[in-house]
Amino acid sequence: MGKKLLLKNAHIEGIRYFETYRKHGGYEAAEKALKMKPEEILEEVKTSGLRGRGGAGFPTGMKWSFLAKPEGVPRHLVVNADESEPGTFKDRYLMEFLPHLLIEGMLISSYTLGSNTSYIYIRGEYSWIPDILEEAIDEAKAAGFLGKNILGTGFDLEIYVQRGAGAYICGEETALLESLEGRRGNPRLKPPFPAVKGLWERPTVVNNVESIAAVVPIIEIGGAEYAKIGVGRSTGTKLISACGNINKPGVYEIDMTITVEEFIYSDEYCGGIPNGKKLKACIPGGSSVPIVPANLLLKTINGEPRYMNYESLADGGFATGTMMGSGGFIVLDEDQCVVNHTMTLARFYNHESCGQCTPCREGTGWMYKILKKIEKGEGKMEDIDLLWDIQRKIEGNTICPLGDAAAWPVAAAIRHFRDEFEWHVNNPELSQTQNYGIANYADPIPAVSNS
Ligand SMILES: Cc1cc2nc3c(=O)[nH]c(=O)nc-3n(C[C@H](O)[C@H](O)[C@H](O)COP(=O)(O)O)c2cc1C
């Protein structure tokens, strides 16, 4: 049984409510933290090795230490609950079932950063969750853990929940800040980074829901103990939202020492692939990270087992590896068609591009159109190369990484599954009625053990 830090009490009935949360040790970490100096808490977070759980994996303690502290200027903590990356639904679970864990994490983090007004920016589609969060905020306030002079320390904190209007781009931290300020969510040019000029030009830290929730166990057990869980620079535990062709989709807390094979096939986690089908491929970190075929998913290019952590998943770079990303783990069995799948993602990124940067605005549309043509059996061989060329011209050429997020899935699909693209070109009639996976059922994907 893997170590549980965030979800250890998730099974307790009523844990969503203050009274039950408190009865099971809730807000004890906050009480402990409010007796410490902010610099001491910052040291604990640095020592813990916690890396941002929103996708990029940037060290949280280091980000906090960049926060500018000009005299007399308020600072803010903004929690990124936009969670719009297809395949990622772990923050939803935390907010829905453990809202007080997030609020306690925000209290500790706000105290450390010196933010008296902190925000949760939540995606519009999570329409029922703001009420849960606001109820928890009211409960925490009534119990003296929010509001004025918290626990007699002189520290004041208000937390506001802001609903987004349903745009993936508003998960990008500067687009989020624009939206929070009441404007269209277009990413800002950086620098300046939010730590210097963020919300209303004030120093701001933007962190993912899970990153902030993780501050609670860090204070509970201490940064050094937290750092002992996991391996290398992948410390602590990580929430993984698993979906696709698996027997047990859901949100799992893993310590990052388990292998990908164990995660997919063991009953403790995904429970294997339904109907005895073979594993074809996986997108382990949310839709924007590169897809990897089964043989490279379970083993690195050197034949080492692949582990569920930042370093191992990225081993080999994008040529043979992928990324941990936000932990949205999407499994594809042998019947799935990678071209169809990539086209669906391209449609999403095209729809969600904010349109500021030409390579992203135009390129995502071109990629979708070409993929649609190939998928329908109307493509030519040159279209595959054109597609490759377009994604190359998007990556790295935009204000924000949405362009990269749109380019990487296309690049990885062509890199690893070019034969499927060619099959669509060579079999125009078949590709209108069947998908590649089913049509090639007798000759499935690169060999890999199902054990
Ligand atoms: C297009 C786009 C969407 C993003 N969506 C999210 C999101 O939904 N949630 C999130 O925490 N980070 C998201 N990010 C990353 C944020 O910009 C930022 O890096 C993150 O909130 C920082 O928090 P962390 O350091 O705790 O991971 C997104 C980035 C991009 C480019």
Short mmCIF file of C-alpha atoms and ligand atoms in Angstrom, two decimals:
data_model
loop_
_atom_site.label_atom_id
_atom_site.label_comp_id
_atom_site.label_asym_id
_atom_site.label_seq_id
_atom_site.Cartn_x
_atom_site.Cartn_y
_atom_site.Cartn_z
CA MET A 1 0.00 0.00 0.00
CA GLY A 2 1.54 3.31 -1.06
CA LYS A 3 2.07 6.17 1.35
CA LYS A 4 -0.91 8.54 1.66
CA LEU A 5 -0.47 12.14 2.71
CA LEU A 6 -3.15 14.11 0.91
CA LEU A 7 -5.86 11.48 0.66
CA LYS A 8 -5.22 9.69 3.94
CA ASN A 9 -8.57 10.88 5.33
CA ALA A 10 -10.47 11.11 2.07
CA HIS A 11 -12.54 8.00 2.87
CA ILE A 12 -13.92 9.47 6.12
CA GLU A 13 -17.58 10.36 5.86
CA GLY A 14 -18.18 14.06 6.31
CA ILE A 15 -14.49 15.01 5.98
CA ARG A 16 -15.68 17.82 3.73
CA TYR A 17 -17.04 19.60 6.81
CA PHE A 18 -14.97 21.54 9.33
CA GLU A 19 -16.04 19.58 12.39
CA THR A 20 -15.04 16.20 10.96
CA TYR A 21 -11.88 17.56 9.36
CA ARG A 22 -10.83 19.12 12.66
CA LYS A 23 -11.63 15.93 14.60
CA HIS A 24 -9.14 14.09 12.38
CA GLY A 25 -6.25 16.46 12.94
CA GLY A 26 -7.36 19.22 10.59
CA TYR A 27 -5.84 22.71 11.13
CA GLU A 28 -3.21 21.33 13.50
CA ALA A 29 -0.56 22.00 10.86
CA ALA A 30 -1.88 25.57 10.58
CA GLU A 31 -1.69 26.01 14.37
CA LYS A 32 1.89 24.74 14.27
CA ALA A 33 2.78 26.98 11.31
CA LEU A 34 1.33 30.14 12.85
CA LYS A 35 3.73 29.67 15.76
CA MET A 36 6.67 29.56 13.34
CA LYS A 37 8.30 32.46 11.53
CA PRO A 38 7.39 32.75 7.81
CA GLU A 39 11.10 32.22 6.93
CA GLU A 40 11.09 28.95 8.87
CA ILE A 41 8.08 27.69 6.94
CA LEU A 42 9.72 28.70 3.68
CA GLU A 43 12.78 26.66 4.68
CA GLU A 44 10.58 23.62 5.38
CA VAL A 45 8.95 23.92 1.96
CA LYS A 46 12.35 24.27 0.30
CA THR A 47 13.71 21.29 2.22
CA SER A 48 10.68 19.21 1.24
CA GLY A 49 11.69 19.45 -2.42
CA LEU A 50 8.02 19.99 -3.36
CA ARG A 51 7.67 20.70 -7.06
CA GLY A 52 4.66 22.49 -8.51
CA ARG A 53 1.90 20.01 -9.28
CA GLY A 54 0.29 22.14 -12.01
CA GLY A 55 2.44 20.74 -14.80
CA ALA A 56 5.86 22.36 -15.04
CA GLY A 57 7.22 20.91 -11.77
CA PHE A 58 8.96 24.12 -10.71
CA PRO A 59 10.24 23.95 -7.09
CA THR A 60 7.61 25.62 -4.91
CA GLY A 61 10.00 26.88 -2.21
CA MET A 62 12.19 28.52 -4.84
CA LYS A 63 9.16 30.20 -6.44
CA TRP A 64 8.10 31.55 -3.05
CA SER A 65 11.58 32.92 -2.42
CA PHE A 66 11.37 34.99 -5.63
CA LEU A 67 8.37 36.93 -4.30
CA ALA A 68 9.20 40.63 -4.24
CA LYS A 69 8.47 42.43 -0.97
CA PRO A 70 8.38 46.16 -1.67
CA GLU A 71 7.47 48.23 1.40
CA GLY A 72 3.75 48.92 1.79
CA VAL A 73 2.65 46.94 -1.30
CA PRO A 74 0.19 44.09 -0.69
CA ARG A 75 1.11 40.62 -1.96
CA HIS A 76 -1.20 37.85 -3.09
CA LEU A 77 -1.46 34.10 -3.25
CA VAL A 78 -3.59 32.85 -6.13
CA VAL A 79 -4.53 29.20 -6.29
CA ASN A 80 -4.85 27.86 -9.81
CA ALA A 81 -7.92 25.62 -9.87
CA ASP A 82 -8.56 26.02 -13.59
CA GLU A 83 -7.75 22.36 -14.28
CA SER A 84 -8.86 22.28 -17.91
CA GLU A 85 -6.21 19.98 -19.35
CA PRO A 86 -8.01 16.97 -20.83
CA GLY A 87 -7.36 13.92 -18.67
CA THR A 88 -6.62 15.90 -15.51
CA PHE A 89 -9.18 15.85 -12.71
CA LYS A 90 -7.19 15.49 -9.49
CA ASP A 91 -7.75 19.05 -8.20
CA ARG A 92 -11.47 18.56 -8.61
CA TYR A 93 -11.25 15.59 -6.26
CA LEU A 94 -9.29 17.55 -3.65
CA MET A 95 -11.65 20.52 -3.74
CA GLU A 96 -14.81 18.45 -3.75
CA PHE A 97 -13.90 16.04 -0.99
CA LEU A 98 -11.19 17.81 1.01
CA PRO A 99 -11.89 21.56 0.69
CA HIS A 100 -10.46 22.24 4.15
CA LEU A 101 -7.13 20.71 3.17
CA LEU A 102 -6.83 23.36 0.47
CA ILE A 103 -7.95 26.14 2.80
CA GLU A 104 -5.54 25.03 5.50
CA GLY A 105 -2.75 24.93 2.91
CA MET A 106 -3.74 28.41 1.77
CA LEU A 107 -3.68 29.71 5.34
CA ILE A 108 -0.15 28.39 5.91
CA SER A 109 1.04 29.56 2.49
CA SER A 110 -0.58 33.01 2.75
CA TYR A 111 0.98 33.52 6.18
CA THR A 112 4.38 32.53 4.79
CA LEU A 113 4.08 34.81 1.77
CA GLY A 114 2.44 37.71 3.63
CA SER A 115 -0.78 37.61 1.61
CA ASN A 116 -3.83 38.95 3.44
CA THR A 117 -6.12 38.48 0.45
CA SER A 118 -5.82 35.20 -1.43
CA TYR A 119 -7.84 33.78 -4.29
CA ILE A 120 -8.95 30.50 -5.74
CA TYR A 121 -9.54 30.79 -9.49
CA ILE A 122 -11.70 27.85 -10.51
CA ARG A 123 -12.77 26.70 -13.95
CA GLY A 124 -16.37 27.57 -14.82
CA GLU A 125 -17.24 23.97 -15.68
CA TYR A 126 -16.70 22.94 -12.05
CA SER A 127 -19.97 24.69 -11.38
CA TRP A 128 -20.85 22.88 -8.14
CA ILE A 129 -17.46 23.22 -6.43
CA PRO A 130 -17.37 26.96 -5.60
CA ASP A 131 -20.33 26.43 -3.26
CA ILE A 132 -18.40 23.66 -1.48
CA LEU A 133 -15.34 25.90 -1.17
CA GLU A 134 -17.33 28.90 0.00
CA GLU A 135 -19.11 26.83 2.61
CA ALA A 136 -15.74 25.59 3.88
CA ILE A 137 -14.38 29.15 3.92
CA ASP A 138 -17.36 30.26 6.01
CA GLU A 139 -16.83 27.36 8.41
CA ALA A 140 -13.11 28.12 8.76
CA LYS A 141 -13.92 31.78 9.37
CA ALA A 142 -16.50 30.94 12.03
CA ALA A 143 -13.89 28.78 13.77
CA GLY A 144 -11.32 31.60 13.74
CA PHE A 145 -9.02 30.14 11.07
CA LEU A 146 -9.79 32.89 8.58
CA GLY A 147 -10.68 36.55 8.96
CA LYS A 148 -9.08 39.03 11.33
CA ASN A 149 -6.36 38.26 13.86
CA ILE A 150 -6.29 34.52 13.21
CA LEU A 151 -5.66 32.57 16.44
CA GLY A 152 -4.58 35.83 18.09
CA THR A 153 -1.47 36.08 15.90
CA GLY A 154 -2.39 39.43 14.35
CA PHE A 155 -2.44 37.79 10.92
CA ASP A 156 -5.52 38.53 8.78
CA LEU A 157 -6.65 36.49 5.80
CA GLU A 158 -9.63 36.59 3.46
CA ILE A 159 -10.03 33.99 0.72
CA TYR A 160 -12.20 34.64 -2.33
CA VAL A 161 -13.36 32.12 -4.92
CA GLN A 162 -13.49 33.40 -8.49
CA ARG A 163 -15.29 31.38 -11.15
CA GLY A 164 -13.77 31.28 -14.63
CA ALA A 165 -15.93 31.28 -17.73
CA GLY A 166 -14.64 28.03 -19.20
CA ALA A 167 -11.37 28.71 -21.02
CA TYR A 168 -8.32 26.42 -20.94
CA ILE A 169 -6.02 29.39 -21.53
CA CYS A 170 -7.04 30.83 -18.15
CA GLY A 171 -5.01 28.05 -16.52
CA GLU A 172 -1.87 29.77 -17.80
CA GLU A 173 -0.92 31.84 -14.82
CA THR A 174 -0.78 35.28 -16.43
CA ALA A 175 -3.97 34.71 -18.44
CA LEU A 176 -5.52 33.68 -15.14
CA LEU A 177 -4.43 36.96 -13.56
CA GLU A 178 -5.85 38.94 -16.48
CA SER A 179 -9.15 37.12 -16.08
CA LEU A 180 -9.11 37.63 -12.32
CA GLU A 181 -8.70 41.34 -12.95
CA GLY A 182 -11.81 41.24 -15.13
CA ARG A 183 -10.28 41.20 -18.59
CA ARG A 184 -10.14 38.66 -21.41
CA GLY A 185 -7.72 35.90 -20.41
CA ASN A 186 -4.80 36.63 -22.71
CA PRO A 187 -1.36 35.61 -21.41
CA ARG A 188 1.04 38.42 -20.55
CA LEU A 189 4.53 38.86 -21.88
CA LYS A 190 7.14 37.81 -19.30
CA PRO A 191 9.17 39.24 -17.68
CA PRO A 192 7.93 40.71 -15.45
CA PHE A 193 6.93 37.48 -13.77
CA PRO A 194 3.99 37.42 -11.35
CA ALA A 195 6.39 37.21 -8.39
CA VAL A 196 7.34 40.80 -9.22
CA LYS A 197 4.23 42.14 -11.00
CA GLY A 198 1.22 39.88 -10.75
CA LEU A 199 -2.33 40.57 -9.68
CA TRP A 200 -3.00 44.32 -9.99
CA GLU A 201 0.75 44.70 -10.55
CA ARG A 202 1.42 43.43 -7.05
CA PRO A 203 3.84 40.61 -6.21
CA THR A 204 1.90 37.38 -6.60
CA VAL A 205 2.48 33.67 -6.23
CA VAL A 206 0.35 31.41 -8.42
CA ASN A 207 0.29 27.78 -7.35
CA ASN A 208 -1.70 24.72 -8.25
CA VAL A 209 -4.36 23.35 -5.85
CA GLU A 210 -2.37 20.18 -5.13
CA SER A 211 0.87 22.12 -4.52
CA ILE A 212 -0.84 24.23 -1.87
CA ALA A 213 -2.61 21.26 -0.29
CA ALA A 214 0.78 19.50 -0.03
CA VAL A 215 2.04 22.27 2.26
CA VAL A 216 -0.16 20.83 5.03
CA PRO A 217 1.60 17.44 5.28
CA ILE A 218 4.95 19.18 4.81
CA ILE A 219 4.35 21.19 7.97
CA GLU A 220 2.78 18.19 9.71
CA ILE A 221 5.75 15.84 9.22
CA GLY A 222 8.48 18.37 8.41
CA GLY A 223 10.20 19.10 5.11
CA ALA A 224 12.99 16.58 5.69
CA GLU A 225 10.56 13.69 6.31
CA TYR A 226 8.52 14.70 3.26
CA ALA A 227 11.68 14.68 1.15
CA LYS A 228 12.40 11.08 2.21
CA ILE A 229 9.20 9.93 0.47
CA GLY A 230 9.72 9.38 -3.23
CA VAL A 231 13.00 9.42 -5.05
CA GLY A 232 15.56 11.94 -6.34
CA ARG A 233 13.91 15.25 -7.17
CA SER A 234 10.48 13.60 -7.14
CA THR A 235 9.73 13.97 -3.47
CA GLY A 236 6.51 13.44 -1.57
CA THR A 237 3.39 12.00 -3.10
CA LYS A 238 1.61 12.86 -6.33
CA LEU A 239 -2.02 12.66 -7.30
CA ILE A 240 -2.66 10.93 -10.59
CA SER A 241 -6.01 11.07 -12.37
CA ALA A 242 -6.18 7.92 -14.43
CA CYS A 243 -8.59 7.37 -17.31
CA GLY A 244 -8.99 5.75 -20.71
CA ASN A 245 -8.80 1.99 -21.26
CA ILE A 246 -8.25 0.84 -17.69
CA ASN A 247 -10.38 -1.18 -15.34
CA LYS A 248 -10.33 1.33 -12.49
CA PRO A 249 -10.33 4.95 -13.59
CA GLY A 250 -10.00 7.40 -10.72
CA VAL A 251 -7.72 9.60 -8.67
CA TYR A 252 -4.77 7.85 -7.00
CA GLU A 253 -2.13 9.11 -4.62
CA ILE A 254 1.20 7.50 -5.42
CA ASP A 255 4.61 7.79 -3.93
CA MET A 256 6.84 8.25 -6.89
CA THR A 257 8.84 5.03 -6.49
CA ILE A 258 6.38 2.72 -8.22
CA THR A 259 6.84 1.60 -11.81
CA VAL A 260 4.47 2.56 -14.60
CA GLU A 261 3.77 -1.13 -15.09
CA GLU A 262 2.69 -1.49 -11.47
CA PHE A 263 0.51 1.60 -11.75
CA ILE A 264 -1.31 0.29 -14.82
CA TYR A 265 -1.63 -3.37 -13.92
CA SER A 266 -1.85 -3.64 -10.14
CA ASP A 267 -5.24 -3.81 -8.46
CA GLU A 268 -4.23 -1.08 -6.06
CA TYR A 269 -4.26 1.37 -8.97
CA CYS A 270 -5.62 1.07 -12.52
CA GLY A 271 -6.30 -2.69 -12.34
CA GLY A 272 -5.15 -3.47 -15.89
CA ILE A 273 -6.75 -3.07 -19.29
CA PRO A 274 -10.34 -4.21 -19.84
CA ASN A 275 -11.13 -7.36 -21.83
CA GLY A 276 -7.54 -8.57 -21.80
CA LYS A 277 -6.59 -6.07 -24.49
CA LYS A 278 -2.99 -5.06 -25.01
CA LEU A 279 -1.59 -1.75 -23.95
CA LYS A 280 -0.87 0.42 -26.96
CA ALA A 281 0.21 3.78 -25.63
CA CYS A 282 -0.22 6.28 -22.86
CA ILE A 283 -0.25 10.01 -22.30
CA PRO A 284 0.94 10.11 -18.69
CA GLY A 285 0.75 13.80 -17.80
CA GLY A 286 -2.37 15.36 -19.32
CA SER A 287 -3.19 15.79 -23.00
CA SER A 288 -0.34 18.17 -23.82
CA VAL A 289 2.51 15.84 -22.93
CA PRO A 290 3.95 13.51 -25.57
CA ILE A 291 2.20 10.19 -26.14
CA VAL A 292 4.51 7.20 -25.72
CA PRO A 293 4.06 3.72 -27.16
CA ALA A 294 3.79 0.85 -24.69
CA ASN A 295 7.33 -0.43 -25.18
CA LEU A 296 8.83 2.97 -24.29
CA LEU A 297 6.27 3.60 -21.58
CA LEU A 298 7.14 0.57 -19.51
CA LYS A 299 10.87 0.66 -20.15
CA THR A 300 13.31 3.43 -20.93
CA ILE A 301 15.45 3.18 -24.05
CA ASN A 302 18.15 1.59 -21.87
CA GLY A 303 15.81 -1.19 -20.85
CA GLU A 304 15.38 0.13 -17.29
CA PRO A 305 11.88 0.02 -15.82
CA ARG A 306 10.08 3.33 -16.22
CA TYR A 307 8.92 4.82 -12.91
CA MET A 308 6.03 7.13 -12.12
CA ASN A 309 8.18 10.17 -11.38
CA TYR A 310 9.40 13.37 -13.02
CA GLU A 311 12.86 12.12 -13.97
CA SER A 312 12.03 8.62 -15.15
CA LEU A 313 9.07 9.64 -17.31
CA ALA A 314 11.25 12.28 -18.97
CA ASP A 315 14.19 9.90 -19.46
CA GLY A 316 15.41 10.10 -23.03
CA GLY A 317 13.84 13.50 -23.65
CA PHE A 318 10.91 13.70 -26.04
CA ALA A 319 12.60 11.28 -28.45
CA THR A 320 11.89 8.29 -26.21
CA GLY A 321 10.30 9.77 -23.10
CA THR A 322 7.53 12.07 -22.01
CA MET A 323 6.58 14.13 -18.93
CA MET A 324 4.87 13.81 -15.58
CA GLY A 325 2.97 17.04 -16.36
CA SER A 326 -0.17 17.46 -14.29
CA GLY A 327 -0.57 13.72 -13.73
CA GLY A 328 -3.48 13.19 -16.12
CA PHE A 329 -2.78 9.57 -17.08
CA ILE A 330 -4.62 8.55 -20.28
CA VAL A 331 -4.30 4.92 -21.36
CA LEU A 332 -4.95 3.69 -24.90
CA ASP A 333 -5.50 0.02 -25.69
CA GLU A 334 -4.69 -1.71 -28.96
CA ASP A 335 -8.05 -0.80 -30.55
CA GLN A 336 -7.45 2.93 -30.39
CA CYS A 337 -6.51 5.00 -33.40
CA VAL A 338 -3.72 7.45 -32.65
CA VAL A 339 -4.57 9.63 -35.65
CA ASN A 340 -8.16 10.00 -34.50
CA HIS A 341 -7.01 10.65 -30.97
CA THR A 342 -4.48 13.29 -32.05
CA MET A 343 -7.10 14.97 -34.21
CA THR A 344 -9.44 15.25 -31.23
CA LEU A 345 -6.70 16.91 -29.19
CA ALA A 346 -5.79 19.23 -32.07
CA ARG A 347 -9.43 20.35 -32.26
CA PHE A 348 -9.33 21.12 -28.55
CA TYR A 349 -6.13 23.21 -28.76
CA ASN A 350 -7.39 25.03 -31.82
CA HIS A 351 -10.59 25.91 -30.00
CA GLU A 352 -8.74 27.00 -26.88
CA SER A 353 -5.98 29.10 -28.47
CA CYS A 354 -6.49 32.69 -27.32
CA GLY A 355 -5.43 33.93 -30.75
CA GLN A 356 -2.81 36.42 -29.64
CA CYS A 357 0.14 34.72 -31.34
CA THR A 358 -0.03 33.92 -35.05
CA PRO A 359 1.82 30.55 -34.90
CA CYS A 360 -0.67 29.24 -32.34
CA ARG A 361 -3.82 30.91 -33.71
CA GLU A 362 -3.18 29.78 -37.31
CA GLY A 363 -1.03 26.72 -36.69
CA THR A 364 -3.46 24.94 -34.39
CA GLY A 365 -6.20 25.37 -37.01
CA TRP A 366 -3.99 24.06 -39.79
CA MET A 367 -2.95 21.06 -37.72
CA TYR A 368 -6.58 20.23 -36.98
CA LYS A 369 -7.60 20.56 -40.64
CA ILE A 370 -4.75 18.37 -41.89
CA LEU A 371 -5.35 15.75 -39.22
CA LYS A 372 -9.03 15.70 -40.10
CA LYS A 373 -8.16 15.18 -43.76
CA ILE A 374 -5.74 12.34 -43.00
CA GLU A 375 -8.11 10.71 -40.57
CA LYS A 376 -10.92 10.71 -43.15
CA GLY A 377 -8.65 9.02 -45.69
CA GLU A 378 -8.32 12.17 -47.80
CA GLY A 379 -4.70 12.94 -46.97
CA LYS A 380 -1.50 12.61 -48.97
CA MET A 381 1.91 11.47 -47.76
CA GLU A 382 3.18 15.06 -48.00
CA ASP A 383 0.53 16.07 -45.45
CA ILE A 384 2.32 14.09 -42.76
CA ASP A 385 5.51 16.07 -43.38
CA LEU A 386 3.54 19.30 -43.55
CA LEU A 387 2.00 18.50 -40.19
CA TRP A 388 5.45 17.88 -38.76
CA ASP A 389 6.66 21.15 -40.18
CA ILE A 390 3.76 23.15 -38.73
CA GLN A 391 4.16 21.80 -35.21
CA ARG A 392 7.89 22.65 -35.36
CA LYS A 393 6.99 26.23 -36.23
CA ILE A 394 4.56 26.60 -33.33
CA GLU A 395 6.75 25.16 -30.56
CA GLY A 396 8.72 27.85 -28.77
CA ASN A 397 7.32 30.68 -30.88
CA THR A 398 4.43 31.88 -28.75
CA ILE A 399 3.96 34.08 -25.69
CA CYS A 400 2.73 31.20 -23.55
CA PRO A 401 3.21 27.43 -23.66
CA LEU A 402 -0.26 26.70 -25.08
CA GLY A 403 1.47 26.57 -28.44
CA ASP A 404 3.91 23.94 -27.14
CA ALA A 405 1.01 22.06 -25.57
CA ALA A 406 -0.66 21.89 -28.99
CA ALA A 407 2.52 20.96 -30.85
CA TRP A 408 3.88 18.20 -28.61
CA PRO A 409 1.02 15.69 -29.01
CA VAL A 410 1.21 16.01 -32.80
CA ALA A 411 4.99 15.67 -32.85
CA ALA A 412 4.95 12.60 -30.60
CA ALA A 413 2.14 10.95 -32.55
CA ILE A 414 4.07 11.29 -35.82
CA ARG A 415 7.36 10.33 -34.19
CA HIS A 416 6.07 7.09 -32.73
CA PHE A 417 3.07 6.20 -34.88
CA ARG A 418 3.92 7.37 -38.39
CA ASP A 419 2.81 3.99 -39.70
CA GLU A 420 -0.74 4.79 -38.62
CA PHE A 421 -0.73 8.09 -40.48
CA GLU A 422 0.56 6.28 -43.56
CA TRP A 423 -2.09 3.58 -43.17
CA HIS A 424 -4.79 6.26 -43.37
CA VAL A 425 -3.19 7.71 -46.51
CA ASN A 426 -2.76 4.29 -48.12
CA ASN A 427 -6.20 2.98 -47.16
CA PRO A 428 -8.59 5.82 -47.93
CA GLU A 429 -11.70 3.64 -48.08
CA LEU A 430 -10.94 1.62 -44.98
CA SER A 431 -10.08 4.69 -42.95
CA GLN A 432 -13.54 6.09 -43.51
CA THR A 433 -15.22 3.14 -41.92
CA GLN A 434 -12.68 1.75 -39.46
CA ASN A 435 -10.04 3.04 -37.19
CA TYR A 436 -6.45 1.94 -37.43
CA GLY A 437 -6.45 0.02 -34.19
CA ILE A 438 -9.38 -2.22 -35.04
CA ALA A 439 -8.36 -2.65 -38.67
CA ASN A 440 -4.93 -3.83 -37.56
CA TYR A 441 -6.14 -5.91 -34.69
CA ALA A 442 -4.31 -9.00 -35.93
CA ASP A 443 -1.02 -7.17 -36.01
CA PRO A 444 -1.00 -4.93 -33.02
CA ILE A 445 1.51 -2.51 -31.75
CA PRO A 446 5.18 -2.99 -30.75
CA ALA A 447 5.54 -5.94 -28.47
CA VAL A 448 5.19 -5.41 -24.79
CA SER A 449 4.41 -7.70 -21.92
CA ASN A 450 0.99 -7.60 -20.42
CA SER A 451 2.25 -9.20 -17.24
C1 LIG B 1 -2.36 26.69 -21.44
C2 LIG B 1 -1.97 26.40 -20.03
C3 LIG B 1 -2.90 25.91 -19.12
C4 LIG B 1 -2.54 25.68 -17.81
N1 LIG B 1 -3.48 25.19 -16.94
C5 LIG B 1 -3.17 25.01 -15.65
C6 LIG B 1 -4.15 24.56 -14.72
O1 LIG B 1 -5.30 24.33 -15.08
N2 LIG B 1 -3.79 24.41 -13.42
C7 LIG B 1 -2.50 24.68 -12.99
O2 LIG B 1 -2.22 24.57 -11.80
N3 LIG B 1 -1.55 25.09 -13.84
C8 LIG B 1 -1.86 25.27 -15.15
N4 LIG B 1 -0.91 25.74 -16.01
C9 LIG B 1 0.43 26.07 -15.46
C10 LIG B 1 0.39 27.46 -14.82
O3 LIG B 1 0.73 28.43 -15.79
C11 LIG B 1 1.38 27.59 -13.65
O4 LIG B 1 2.63 27.14 -14.08
C12 LIG B 1 0.97 26.78 -12.42
O5 LIG B 1 -0.31 27.17 -11.97
C13 LIG B 1 1.97 27.02 -11.31
O6 LIG B 1 1.63 26.27 -10.19
P1 LIG B 1 2.60 25.16 -9.59
O7 LIG B 1 3.98 25.74 -9.56
O8 LIG B 1 2.05 24.91 -8.24
O9 LIG B 1 2.52 23.99 -10.50
C14 LIG B 1 -1.22 25.95 -17.35
C15 LIG B 1 -0.28 26.43 -18.27
C16 LIG B 1 -0.65 26.63 -19.59
C17 LIG B 1 0.38 27.15 -20.53
#
